[in-house]
Tab-separated table of C-alpha atoms and ligand atoms in Angstrom:
chain	number	residue	atom	x	y	z
H	226	MET	CA	-4.638	2.494	-37.630
H	227	ARG	CA	-6.433	5.554	-36.213
H	228	ALA	CA	-6.337	6.743	-32.593
H	229	TYR	CA	-10.063	7.465	-32.885
H	230	ASP	CA	-10.840	3.780	-33.533
H	231	VAL	CA	-8.723	2.579	-30.597
H	232	ILE	CA	-10.421	5.088	-28.262
H	233	LEU	CA	-13.851	3.994	-29.544
H	234	LYS	CA	-13.007	0.337	-29.040
H	235	LYS	CA	-11.929	0.870	-25.434
H	236	ARG	CA	-14.818	3.247	-24.778
H	237	ASN	CA	-17.150	0.408	-25.835
H	238	GLY	CA	-15.407	-1.979	-23.452
H	239	GLU	CA	-13.623	-4.109	-26.046
H	240	LYS	CA	-10.237	-5.713	-25.598
H	241	LEU	CA	-7.249	-4.065	-27.300
H	242	SER	CA	-4.488	-5.909	-29.122
H	243	ARG	CA	-0.765	-5.500	-28.505
H	244	GLU	CA	-0.493	-3.510	-31.771
H	245	GLU	CA	-3.247	-1.107	-30.739
H	246	ILE	CA	-1.637	-0.456	-27.356
H	247	GLU	CA	1.791	0.018	-28.944
H	248	PHE	CA	0.221	2.389	-31.463
H	249	MET	CA	-1.320	4.577	-28.742
H	250	VAL	CA	1.680	4.679	-26.381
H	251	GLY	CA	4.297	4.936	-29.146
H	252	GLY	CA	2.291	7.543	-31.075
H	253	TYR	CA	1.823	9.667	-27.961
H	254	VAL	CA	5.505	9.588	-27.027
H	255	LYS	CA	6.477	10.597	-30.583
H	256	GLY	CA	4.005	13.468	-30.513
H	257	GLU	CA	1.889	11.974	-33.296
H	258	ILE	CA	-1.129	11.500	-31.033
H	259	PRO	CA	-2.273	14.764	-29.413
H	260	ASP	CA	-2.993	15.225	-25.685
H	261	TYR	CA	-6.764	15.381	-26.217
H	262	GLN	CA	-6.887	11.935	-27.828
H	263	MET	CA	-4.596	10.365	-25.241
H	264	ALA	CA	-6.679	11.984	-22.479
H	265	ALA	CA	-9.850	10.488	-23.971
H	266	PHE	CA	-8.121	7.114	-24.249
H	267	LEU	CA	-7.019	7.234	-20.594
H	268	MET	CA	-10.534	8.151	-19.486
H	269	ALA	CA	-11.899	5.209	-21.486
H	270	VAL	CA	-9.344	2.967	-19.714
H	271	TYR	CA	-10.359	4.481	-16.385
H	272	PHE	CA	-13.958	3.356	-16.874
H	273	ARG	CA	-13.404	0.169	-18.898
H	274	HIS	CA	-10.033	-0.931	-17.439
H	275	LEU	CA	-7.259	-2.982	-19.043
H	276	ASP	CA	-7.361	-6.721	-18.415
H	277	GLU	CA	-4.260	-8.667	-17.373
H	278	GLU	CA	-3.059	-9.230	-20.942
H	279	GLU	CA	-3.636	-5.620	-21.988
H	280	THR	CA	-1.863	-4.441	-18.823
H	281	TYR	CA	1.098	-6.654	-19.714
H	282	TYR	CA	1.305	-5.063	-23.214
H	283	PHE	CA	0.879	-1.564	-21.772
H	284	THR	CA	3.696	-2.161	-19.242
H	285	GLU	CA	5.960	-3.731	-21.845
H	286	THR	CA	5.456	-0.861	-24.316
H	287	MET	CA	6.090	1.752	-21.623
H	288	MET	CA	9.199	-0.071	-20.367
H	289	ARG	CA	10.635	-0.245	-23.896
H	290	SER	CA	9.935	3.428	-24.595
H	291	GLY	CA	13.405	4.239	-23.181
H	292	GLU	CA	16.533	2.709	-21.758
H	293	VAL	CA	16.398	-0.606	-19.853
H	294	LEU	CA	19.293	-0.798	-17.405
H	295	ASP	CA	21.664	-3.716	-17.194
H	296	LEU	CA	22.976	-4.077	-13.627
H	297	SER	CA	24.635	-7.447	-14.215
H	298	GLU	CA	28.049	-5.878	-13.532
H	299	ILE	CA	27.039	-5.596	-9.861
H	300	PRO	CA	27.559	-8.956	-8.146
H	301	GLY	CA	24.719	-10.456	-6.103
H	302	THR	CA	20.942	-10.314	-6.342
H	303	LYS	CA	19.788	-6.740	-6.741
H	304	VAL	CA	16.528	-6.232	-4.861
H	305	ASP	CA	14.556	-3.052	-5.341
H	306	LYS	CA	11.799	-1.728	-3.090
H	307	HIS	CA	8.889	0.371	-4.209
H	308	SER	CA	6.120	2.195	-2.397
H	309	THR	CA	2.893	3.081	-4.176
H	310	GLY	CA	3.070	6.394	-2.331
H	311	GLY	CA	2.090	7.573	1.087
H	312	VAL	CA	2.140	10.542	3.441
H	313	GLY	CA	5.287	10.710	5.570
H	314	ASP	CA	6.662	7.619	3.853
H	315	LYS	CA	10.394	7.889	4.353
H	316	THR	CA	11.027	4.126	4.525
H	317	THR	CA	13.527	4.096	1.642
H	318	LEU	CA	15.837	6.357	3.684
H	319	VAL	CA	15.818	3.728	6.437
H	320	VAL	CA	15.472	0.474	4.478
H	321	ALA	CA	18.128	1.135	1.819
H	322	PRO	CA	21.082	1.632	4.239
H	323	LEU	CA	19.693	-1.047	6.559
H	324	VAL	CA	19.631	-3.702	3.839
H	325	ALA	CA	22.948	-2.542	2.359
H	326	SER	CA	24.539	-2.877	5.807
H	327	ALA	CA	23.520	-6.559	5.724
H	328	GLY	CA	25.503	-7.025	2.510
H	329	VAL	CA	22.736	-6.871	-0.103
H	330	PRO	CA	23.566	-4.359	-2.862
H	331	VAL	CA	21.006	-1.552	-3.158
H	332	ALA	CA	20.864	0.119	-6.575
H	333	LYS	CA	17.842	2.313	-6.074
H	334	MET	CA	16.096	4.610	-8.481
H	335	SER	CA	13.546	6.759	-6.742
H	336	GLY	CA	10.961	9.314	-7.682
H	337	ARG	CA	9.897	12.799	-6.726
H	338	ALA	CA	6.780	14.004	-4.943
H	339	LEU	CA	3.535	13.045	-6.670
H	340	GLY	CA	0.327	14.819	-5.674
H	341	HIS	CA	-0.151	14.591	-1.907
H	342	THR	CA	2.672	12.057	-1.471
H	343	GLY	CA	6.349	12.877	-1.024
H	344	GLY	CA	9.300	11.568	-3.034
H	345	THR	CA	12.603	10.102	-1.840
H	346	ILE	CA	14.639	12.195	-4.260
H	347	ASP	CA	13.194	15.476	-2.986
H	348	LYS	CA	13.866	14.328	0.574
H	349	LEU	CA	17.502	13.454	-0.155
H	350	GLU	CA	17.994	16.795	-1.874
H	351	SER	CA	17.344	18.538	1.452
H	352	ILE	CA	20.811	17.340	2.478
H	353	PRO	CA	23.229	20.079	1.398
H	354	GLY	CA	25.384	18.917	-1.515
H	355	PHE	CA	23.630	15.559	-2.036
H	356	ARG	CA	23.658	14.681	-5.749
H	357	THR	CA	20.712	12.623	-6.934
H	358	GLU	CA	21.780	12.723	-10.583
H	359	LEU	CA	24.678	10.364	-11.171
H	360	SER	CA	25.753	9.011	-14.531
H	361	LEU	CA	24.920	5.359	-15.031
H	362	GLU	CA	28.634	4.513	-14.706
H	363	GLU	CA	28.942	6.376	-11.400
H	364	PHE	CA	25.718	4.799	-10.128
H	365	ILE	CA	27.019	1.288	-10.815
H	366	LYS	CA	30.496	2.174	-9.513
H	367	ASN	CA	29.028	3.438	-6.218
H	368	VAL	CA	26.899	0.313	-5.720
H	369	LYS	CA	29.950	-1.867	-6.353
H	370	LYS	CA	32.175	0.179	-4.043
H	371	TYR	CA	29.816	1.178	-1.204
H	372	GLY	CA	26.974	-1.320	-1.627
H	373	ILE	CA	24.443	1.496	-2.050
H	374	ALA	CA	23.376	4.320	-4.355
H	375	ILE	CA	20.067	6.187	-4.616
H	376	VAL	CA	19.413	8.278	-7.696
H	377	GLY	CA	16.533	9.892	-9.557
H	378	GLN	CA	15.276	8.192	-12.672
H	379	THR	CA	17.600	8.999	-15.548
H	380	GLY	CA	16.094	11.130	-18.305
H	381	ASN	CA	15.650	8.253	-20.677
H	382	LEU	CA	14.047	5.749	-18.309
H	383	VAL	CA	10.433	5.121	-19.329
H	384	PRO	CA	9.829	8.491	-21.046
H	385	ALA	CA	6.325	7.252	-21.899
H	386	ASP	CA	5.380	7.195	-18.209
H	387	LYS	CA	6.649	10.741	-17.619
H	388	LYS	CA	4.396	12.046	-20.378
H	389	ILE	CA	1.400	9.838	-19.629
H	390	TYR	CA	1.580	10.352	-15.859
H	391	ALA	CA	1.528	14.146	-16.295
H	392	LEU	CA	-1.576	13.790	-18.447
H	393	ARG	CA	-3.238	11.395	-15.959
H	394	ASP	CA	-2.490	13.848	-13.161
H	395	ALA	CA	-4.260	16.609	-15.084
H	396	THR	CA	-7.248	14.507	-16.192
H	397	ALA	CA	-8.255	12.684	-12.971
H	398	THR	CA	-7.149	9.296	-14.309
H	399	VAL	CA	-4.392	8.450	-11.816
H	400	ASP	CA	-6.319	6.047	-9.592
H	401	GLU	CA	-6.983	3.257	-12.059
H	402	ILE	CA	-5.401	-0.032	-11.017
H	403	SER	CA	-4.132	-1.155	-14.430
H	404	LEU	CA	-2.585	2.266	-15.113
H	405	ILE	CA	-0.903	2.439	-11.693
H	406	ALA	CA	0.429	-1.118	-12.005
H	407	SER	CA	1.908	-0.526	-15.453
H	408	SER	CA	3.302	2.892	-14.501
H	409	ILE	CA	5.116	1.476	-11.475
H	410	MET	CA	6.222	-1.843	-12.943
H	411	SER	CA	7.496	-0.368	-16.231
H	412	LYS	CA	9.855	1.823	-14.181
H	413	LYS	CA	10.872	-0.986	-11.829
H	414	LEU	CA	11.592	-3.365	-14.705
H	415	ALA	CA	13.535	-0.722	-16.637
H	416	GLY	CA	15.613	-0.118	-13.468
H	417	GLY	CA	17.233	-3.508	-13.970
H	418	SER	CA	16.874	-5.177	-10.536
H	419	ASP	CA	16.367	-8.922	-10.149
H	420	ALA	CA	13.624	-8.850	-7.532
H	421	PHE	CA	11.167	-6.413	-5.986
H	422	VAL	CA	9.525	-5.766	-2.649
H	423	LEU	CA	6.364	-3.763	-3.288
H	424	ASP	CA	4.889	-1.672	-0.489
H	425	VAL	CA	1.284	-1.293	-1.571
H	426	LYS	CA	-0.539	1.235	0.546
H	427	PHE	CA	-4.220	1.492	1.318
H	428	GLY	CA	-6.192	3.969	3.434
H	429	THR	CA	-6.982	7.666	3.519
H	430	GLY	CA	-3.477	8.756	2.497
H	431	ALA	CA	-2.962	6.229	-0.328
H	432	PHE	CA	-3.890	6.385	-4.006
H	433	MET	CA	-5.927	3.204	-3.399
H	434	LYS	CA	-8.182	3.991	-0.462
H	435	GLY	CA	-9.750	0.534	-0.060
H	436	PHE	CA	-7.926	-2.586	1.119
H	437	GLU	CA	-9.458	-4.818	-1.570
H	438	ASP	CA	-8.443	-2.438	-4.367
H	439	ALA	CA	-4.913	-2.255	-2.967
H	440	LYS	CA	-4.810	-6.044	-2.886
H	441	LYS	CA	-5.905	-6.207	-6.521
H	442	LEU	CA	-3.177	-3.723	-7.400
H	443	ALA	CA	-0.625	-5.803	-5.483
H	444	PHE	CA	-1.625	-9.039	-7.255
H	445	LEU	CA	-1.491	-7.327	-10.633
H	446	MET	CA	2.005	-5.969	-9.981
H	447	LEU	CA	3.200	-9.362	-8.723
H	448	ARG	CA	1.806	-10.947	-11.878
H	449	ILE	CA	3.649	-8.430	-14.094
H	450	ALA	CA	6.897	-9.174	-12.249
H	451	GLN	CA	6.305	-12.895	-12.697
H	452	GLN	CA	5.575	-12.449	-16.429
H	453	HIS	CA	9.022	-10.845	-16.698
H	454	GLY	CA	10.740	-13.637	-14.793
H	455	LYS	CA	11.389	-11.531	-11.680
H	456	LYS	CA	10.778	-12.478	-8.066
H	457	ALA	CA	8.488	-10.177	-6.098
H	458	VAL	CA	6.656	-9.888	-2.782
H	459	ALA	CA	4.016	-7.339	-1.801
H	460	VAL	CA	3.287	-5.826	1.602
H	461	LEU	CA	-0.134	-4.288	2.148
H	462	SER	CA	0.465	-1.434	4.548
H	463	ASN	CA	-1.933	0.903	6.293
H	464	MET	CA	-1.958	4.578	5.297
H	465	ASP	CA	-4.942	5.716	7.361
H	466	GLN	CA	-2.557	8.093	9.084
H	467	PRO	CA	0.854	9.539	8.192
H	468	LEU	CA	3.737	7.126	8.654
H	469	GLY	CA	5.779	8.220	11.663
H	470	LYS	CA	5.328	11.821	12.732
H	471	ALA	CA	7.199	13.859	10.145
H	472	VAL	CA	5.727	15.026	6.829
H	473	GLY	CA	7.938	17.239	4.651
H	474	ASN	CA	11.433	16.855	3.297
H	475	SER	CA	14.038	17.898	5.915
H	476	LEU	CA	11.736	16.805	8.749
H	477	GLU	CA	11.439	13.340	7.218
H	478	VAL	CA	15.207	13.017	6.764
H	479	ILE	CA	15.621	13.898	10.465
H	480	GLU	CA	13.072	11.210	11.429
H	481	ALA	CA	14.788	8.631	9.213
H	482	ILE	CA	18.160	9.393	10.848
H	483	GLU	CA	16.563	9.099	14.295
H	484	THR	CA	15.132	5.723	13.259
H	485	LEU	CA	18.558	4.558	12.103
H	486	LYS	CA	19.831	5.635	15.541
H	487	GLY	CA	17.166	3.439	17.146
H	488	ASN	CA	14.937	6.322	18.286
H	489	GLY	CA	12.324	6.398	15.540
H	490	PRO	CA	8.574	5.929	15.742
H	491	GLU	CA	7.381	2.333	16.098
H	492	ASP	CA	5.289	2.183	12.894
H	493	LEU	CA	8.174	3.395	10.729
H	494	LYS	CA	10.548	0.949	12.373
H	495	GLU	CA	8.128	-1.973	12.004
H	496	LEU	CA	7.469	-1.290	8.320
H	497	SER	CA	11.175	-0.750	7.591
H	498	LEU	CA	12.176	-4.018	9.285
H	499	THR	CA	9.426	-5.907	7.429
H	500	LEU	CA	10.343	-4.518	4.001
H	501	GLY	CA	14.054	-4.974	4.708
H	502	ALA	CA	13.661	-8.582	5.896
H	503	LEU	CA	11.695	-9.416	2.741
H	504	MET	CA	14.504	-7.904	0.669
H	505	LEU	CA	17.032	-10.109	2.465
H	506	GLU	CA	14.787	-13.093	1.838
H	507	LEU	CA	14.505	-12.374	-1.901
H	508	ALA	CA	18.271	-11.887	-2.055
H	509	GLY	CA	18.665	-15.364	-0.535
H	510	VAL	CA	20.524	-14.065	2.531
H	511	ALA	CA	18.113	-15.145	5.264
H	512	ASP	CA	14.536	-16.187	5.810
H	513	PHE	CA	12.077	-13.534	7.002
H	514	GLU	CA	12.370	-13.992	10.787
H	515	GLU	CA	16.124	-14.390	10.697
H	516	GLY	CA	16.340	-11.350	8.381
H	517	LYS	CA	14.430	-9.224	10.876
H	518	LYS	CA	16.858	-10.237	13.606
H	519	ILE	CA	19.876	-9.398	11.440
H	520	LEU	CA	18.452	-5.981	10.617
H	521	GLN	CA	17.546	-5.259	14.231
H	522	GLU	CA	21.178	-5.967	15.069
H	523	LYS	CA	22.382	-3.623	12.288
H	524	LEU	CA	20.316	-0.877	13.900
H	525	GLU	CA	21.680	-1.604	17.356
H	526	THR	CA	25.345	-1.772	16.305
H	527	GLY	CA	25.071	1.466	14.299
H	528	GLU	CA	26.127	-0.262	11.058
H	529	ALA	CA	22.961	0.848	9.268
H	530	LEU	CA	23.591	4.445	10.326
H	531	ASP	CA	27.217	4.159	9.123
H	532	LYS	CA	25.900	2.985	5.751
H	533	PHE	CA	23.630	6.018	5.558
H	534	ARG	CA	26.630	8.259	6.311
H	535	LEU	CA	28.594	6.524	3.558
H	536	LEU	CA	25.713	7.012	1.109
H	537	VAL	CA	25.551	10.732	1.901
H	538	LYS	CA	29.319	11.161	1.590
H	539	ALA	CA	29.576	9.115	-1.606
H	540	GLN	CA	26.963	11.282	-3.290
H	541	GLY	CA	28.521	14.582	-2.258
H	542	GLY	CA	26.277	15.401	0.718
H	543	ASN	CA	27.327	16.895	4.044
H	544	GLU	CA	27.842	13.790	6.187
H	545	ARG	CA	27.564	15.840	9.388
H	546	VAL	CA	23.839	15.569	8.774
H	547	VAL	CA	24.046	12.261	10.624
H	548	ASP	CA	25.437	13.856	13.795
H	549	ASP	CA	23.526	17.105	13.827
H	550	PRO	CA	20.553	16.913	11.445
H	551	TRP	CA	18.618	19.851	12.932
H	552	ARG	CA	21.558	22.163	12.262
H	553	VAL	CA	22.749	20.809	8.910
H	554	LEU	CA	19.353	20.520	7.229
H	555	PRO	CA	17.282	23.543	6.313
H	556	VAL	CA	14.403	23.661	8.818
H	557	ALA	CA	11.921	26.542	8.926
H	558	GLU	CA	12.271	28.605	12.091
H	559	GLN	CA	8.668	29.702	12.310
H	560	VAL	CA	6.415	27.111	13.966
H	561	VAL	CA	2.609	27.322	14.086
H	562	GLU	CA	0.578	24.989	16.281
H	563	PHE	CA	-2.607	23.261	15.226
H	564	SER	CA	-4.391	22.615	18.478
H	565	ALA	CA	-7.381	20.558	19.549
H	566	ALA	CA	-10.758	22.290	19.687
H	567	ARG	CA	-12.025	19.725	22.199
H	568	GLU	CA	-10.924	16.944	24.511
H	569	GLY	CA	-11.173	13.301	23.422
H	570	PHE	CA	-9.436	10.680	21.324
H	571	VAL	CA	-8.205	10.864	17.730
H	572	SER	CA	-10.577	8.527	15.866
H	573	LYS	CA	-9.939	9.447	12.218
H	574	ILE	CA	-7.207	11.186	10.231
H	575	ASP	CA	-7.634	11.939	6.557
H	576	ALA	CA	-3.944	11.458	5.745
H	577	GLU	CA	-4.365	12.755	2.202
H	578	LYS	CA	-5.463	16.107	3.665
H	579	VAL	CA	-2.377	16.121	5.900
H	580	GLY	CA	-0.261	15.518	2.755
H	581	ILE	CA	-1.989	18.345	0.910
H	582	ALA	CA	-1.586	20.624	3.955
H	583	SER	CA	2.157	19.956	3.848
H	584	MET	CA	2.103	20.702	0.112
H	585	MET	CA	0.321	24.025	0.873
H	586	LEU	CA	3.228	24.933	3.129
H	587	GLY	CA	5.581	24.384	0.173
H	588	ALA	CA	6.827	20.816	0.817
H	589	GLY	CA	5.278	19.405	-2.387
H	590	ARG	CA	4.373	20.520	-5.872
H	591	LYS	CA	0.965	21.763	-6.983
H	592	LYS	CA	2.282	21.902	-10.545
H	593	LYS	CA	5.151	19.911	-12.015
H	594	GLU	CA	7.296	23.052	-12.400
H	595	ASP	CA	6.900	24.166	-8.754
H	596	ARG	CA	10.006	24.358	-6.595
H	597	ILE	CA	9.965	22.495	-3.324
H	598	ASP	CA	10.825	24.212	-0.044
H	599	HIS	CA	12.793	21.570	1.838
H	600	SER	CA	12.559	23.433	5.156
H	601	VAL	CA	8.784	23.283	5.667
H	602	GLY	CA	6.434	20.521	6.760
H	603	ILE	CA	4.364	19.139	9.598
H	604	ILE	CA	5.131	17.170	12.737
H	605	VAL	CA	2.058	15.140	13.616
H	606	GLU	CA	1.978	15.004	17.421
H	607	LYS	CA	-1.261	13.028	17.730
H	608	LYS	CA	-2.045	9.851	15.855
H	609	LEU	CA	-4.974	7.436	15.788
H	610	GLY	CA	-6.068	6.323	19.243
H	611	ASP	CA	-4.139	9.082	21.087
H	612	SER	CA	-5.896	11.065	23.770
H	613	VAL	CA	-5.897	14.817	23.449
H	614	LYS	CA	-6.775	17.725	25.776
H	615	LYS	CA	-8.542	20.854	24.597
H	616	GLY	CA	-5.934	23.339	23.334
H	617	GLU	CA	-3.178	20.729	23.151
H	618	ALA	CA	-1.015	20.625	19.981
H	619	ILE	CA	-2.190	18.020	17.464
H	620	ALA	CA	0.409	19.066	14.922
H	621	ARG	CA	3.222	21.574	14.568
H	622	LEU	CA	3.607	23.328	11.243
H	623	PHE	CA	7.077	24.442	10.153
H	624	VAL	CA	6.334	27.358	7.859
H	625	SER	CA	8.068	29.914	5.679
H	626	ASP	CA	6.891	33.305	4.406
H	627	ARG	CA	5.656	31.627	1.228
H	628	SER	CA	3.572	28.992	3.034
H	629	ASP	CA	-0.211	29.116	2.767
H	630	VAL	CA	-0.671	28.539	6.498
H	631	GLU	CA	-4.366	29.358	6.524
H	632	SER	CA	-5.231	26.685	3.929
H	633	ALA	CA	-3.008	24.148	5.688
H	634	LEU	CA	-4.720	24.751	9.055
H	635	LYS	CA	-8.144	24.483	7.417
H	636	LEU	CA	-7.182	21.140	5.883
H	637	LEU	CA	-5.871	19.810	9.191
H	638	LYS	CA	-9.108	20.821	10.880
H	639	GLU	CA	-11.024	18.827	8.284
H	640	ALA	CA	-8.567	15.921	8.486
H	641	TYR	CA	-8.862	15.204	12.216
H	642	VAL	CA	-11.904	13.722	13.961
H	643	ILE	CA	-11.846	13.708	17.785
H	644	SER	CA	-14.325	11.379	19.507
H	645	ASP	CA	-15.353	10.642	23.071
H	646	SER	CA	-14.199	7.037	23.191
H	647	PRO	CA	-10.784	5.565	22.445
H	648	SER	CA	-10.268	3.310	19.433
H	649	GLU	CA	-7.600	0.772	18.598
H	650	PRO	CA	-4.888	2.229	16.302
H	651	PRO	CA	-4.401	0.205	13.080
H	652	ARG	CA	-1.354	-2.007	12.615
H	653	VAL	CA	0.956	-0.754	9.902
H	654	VAL	CA	1.622	-4.089	8.168
H	655	GLU	CA	-1.713	-5.650	7.290
H	656	GLU	CA	-0.652	-8.511	5.028
H	657	VAL	CA	2.292	-9.902	3.077
H	658	ILE	CA	1.525	-11.633	-0.231
Y	109	LIG	N1	3.164	5.918	-8.568
Y	109	LIG	C1	3.566	5.792	-9.865
Y	109	LIG	O1	4.755	5.727	-10.153
Y	109	LIG	N2	2.627	5.702	-10.815
Y	109	LIG	C2	1.307	5.768	-10.548
Y	109	LIG	O2	0.529	5.681	-11.462
Y	109	LIG	C3	0.892	5.923	-9.201
Y	109	LIG	C4	1.845	5.991	-8.217
């Protein structure tokens, strides 16, 4: 078989066989197929797509490129949650302890920042001492003992995705539904959970901007889960504005802790309760409405916050972060305001631009090798539908000496549209499928 022929076949819109897909993915991982041929192949897929069967083979081959975890030692149904990526999306930091406090084991493997979106692992690493790299034995031991562990993907989990994603990122081939679905589901399946709640985002800050595309992505991921005998539910959630107010690592951890204390922003709370209740439902603990009530109670009694404290302590972090997050976490001292040029109502926010602005301050990576500055980020003071006076702060930027403040301010200026008349803010949970 020749890579050239497989590329040509896909370029011409023909269907690929399992063997051809295995040849491309396997050959690329082994270094036998060079970057330029894989890049051409991905671009052909971008324009010609993979159908459901091809996507299944692609996912399967990626999943089997490395280790597939066996979590059967942990009693109970293990339910994982995944977000397709958003700006200010810190739901895992809220949902994981919340669900664990209701007795459902959470064995969570999370990712790092991708493009304009943040990553749970980077956020957790803002907590001094917090270890995100545990051995598989320690990971399982912690879930059994504390009911919760959150770690980065181990080195050998889906190595094919690491290599292919980096190439997609550099060749403008990330936002293809079949490639996103197989990238996400290969990692979820290799993580070894029994069921999945998928938070599929749409809107200006999501990889899939349109609702219909996001829905297609959700159905495709549900289908892949089903093909592997796993239960799954998808939530279509709105990303036309950052989730909550905080964007950037330490700032997001602070907002998650506030939410666990019952003081968080409404949209973050609503999405967290929805995702959490679906996890309880898949675990067979309660139906959706009952699950929401249970979780609301866990917030009110402080049990969810206690679980977060336990998670931090168990993974070597400074647990005082729960009591005094502003002091324990690194937070930039210099604050720059982005203020309104006119009076009116916020009618549009390009959330992707807000994410990139935060990245410009140092909160994300422009290149894979870049180091993240956990102390910087943005607090979004005005969201969709809010009224604003001329000169009033729309956002506060927490900056360091290395931040590109000028570029960040320029992006925020482009991101916000202020109009004369008020508009209805979107609801965060659009649909559950
Ligand atoms: N998140 C992933 O893990 N993969 C993608 O392709 C897009 C978002």
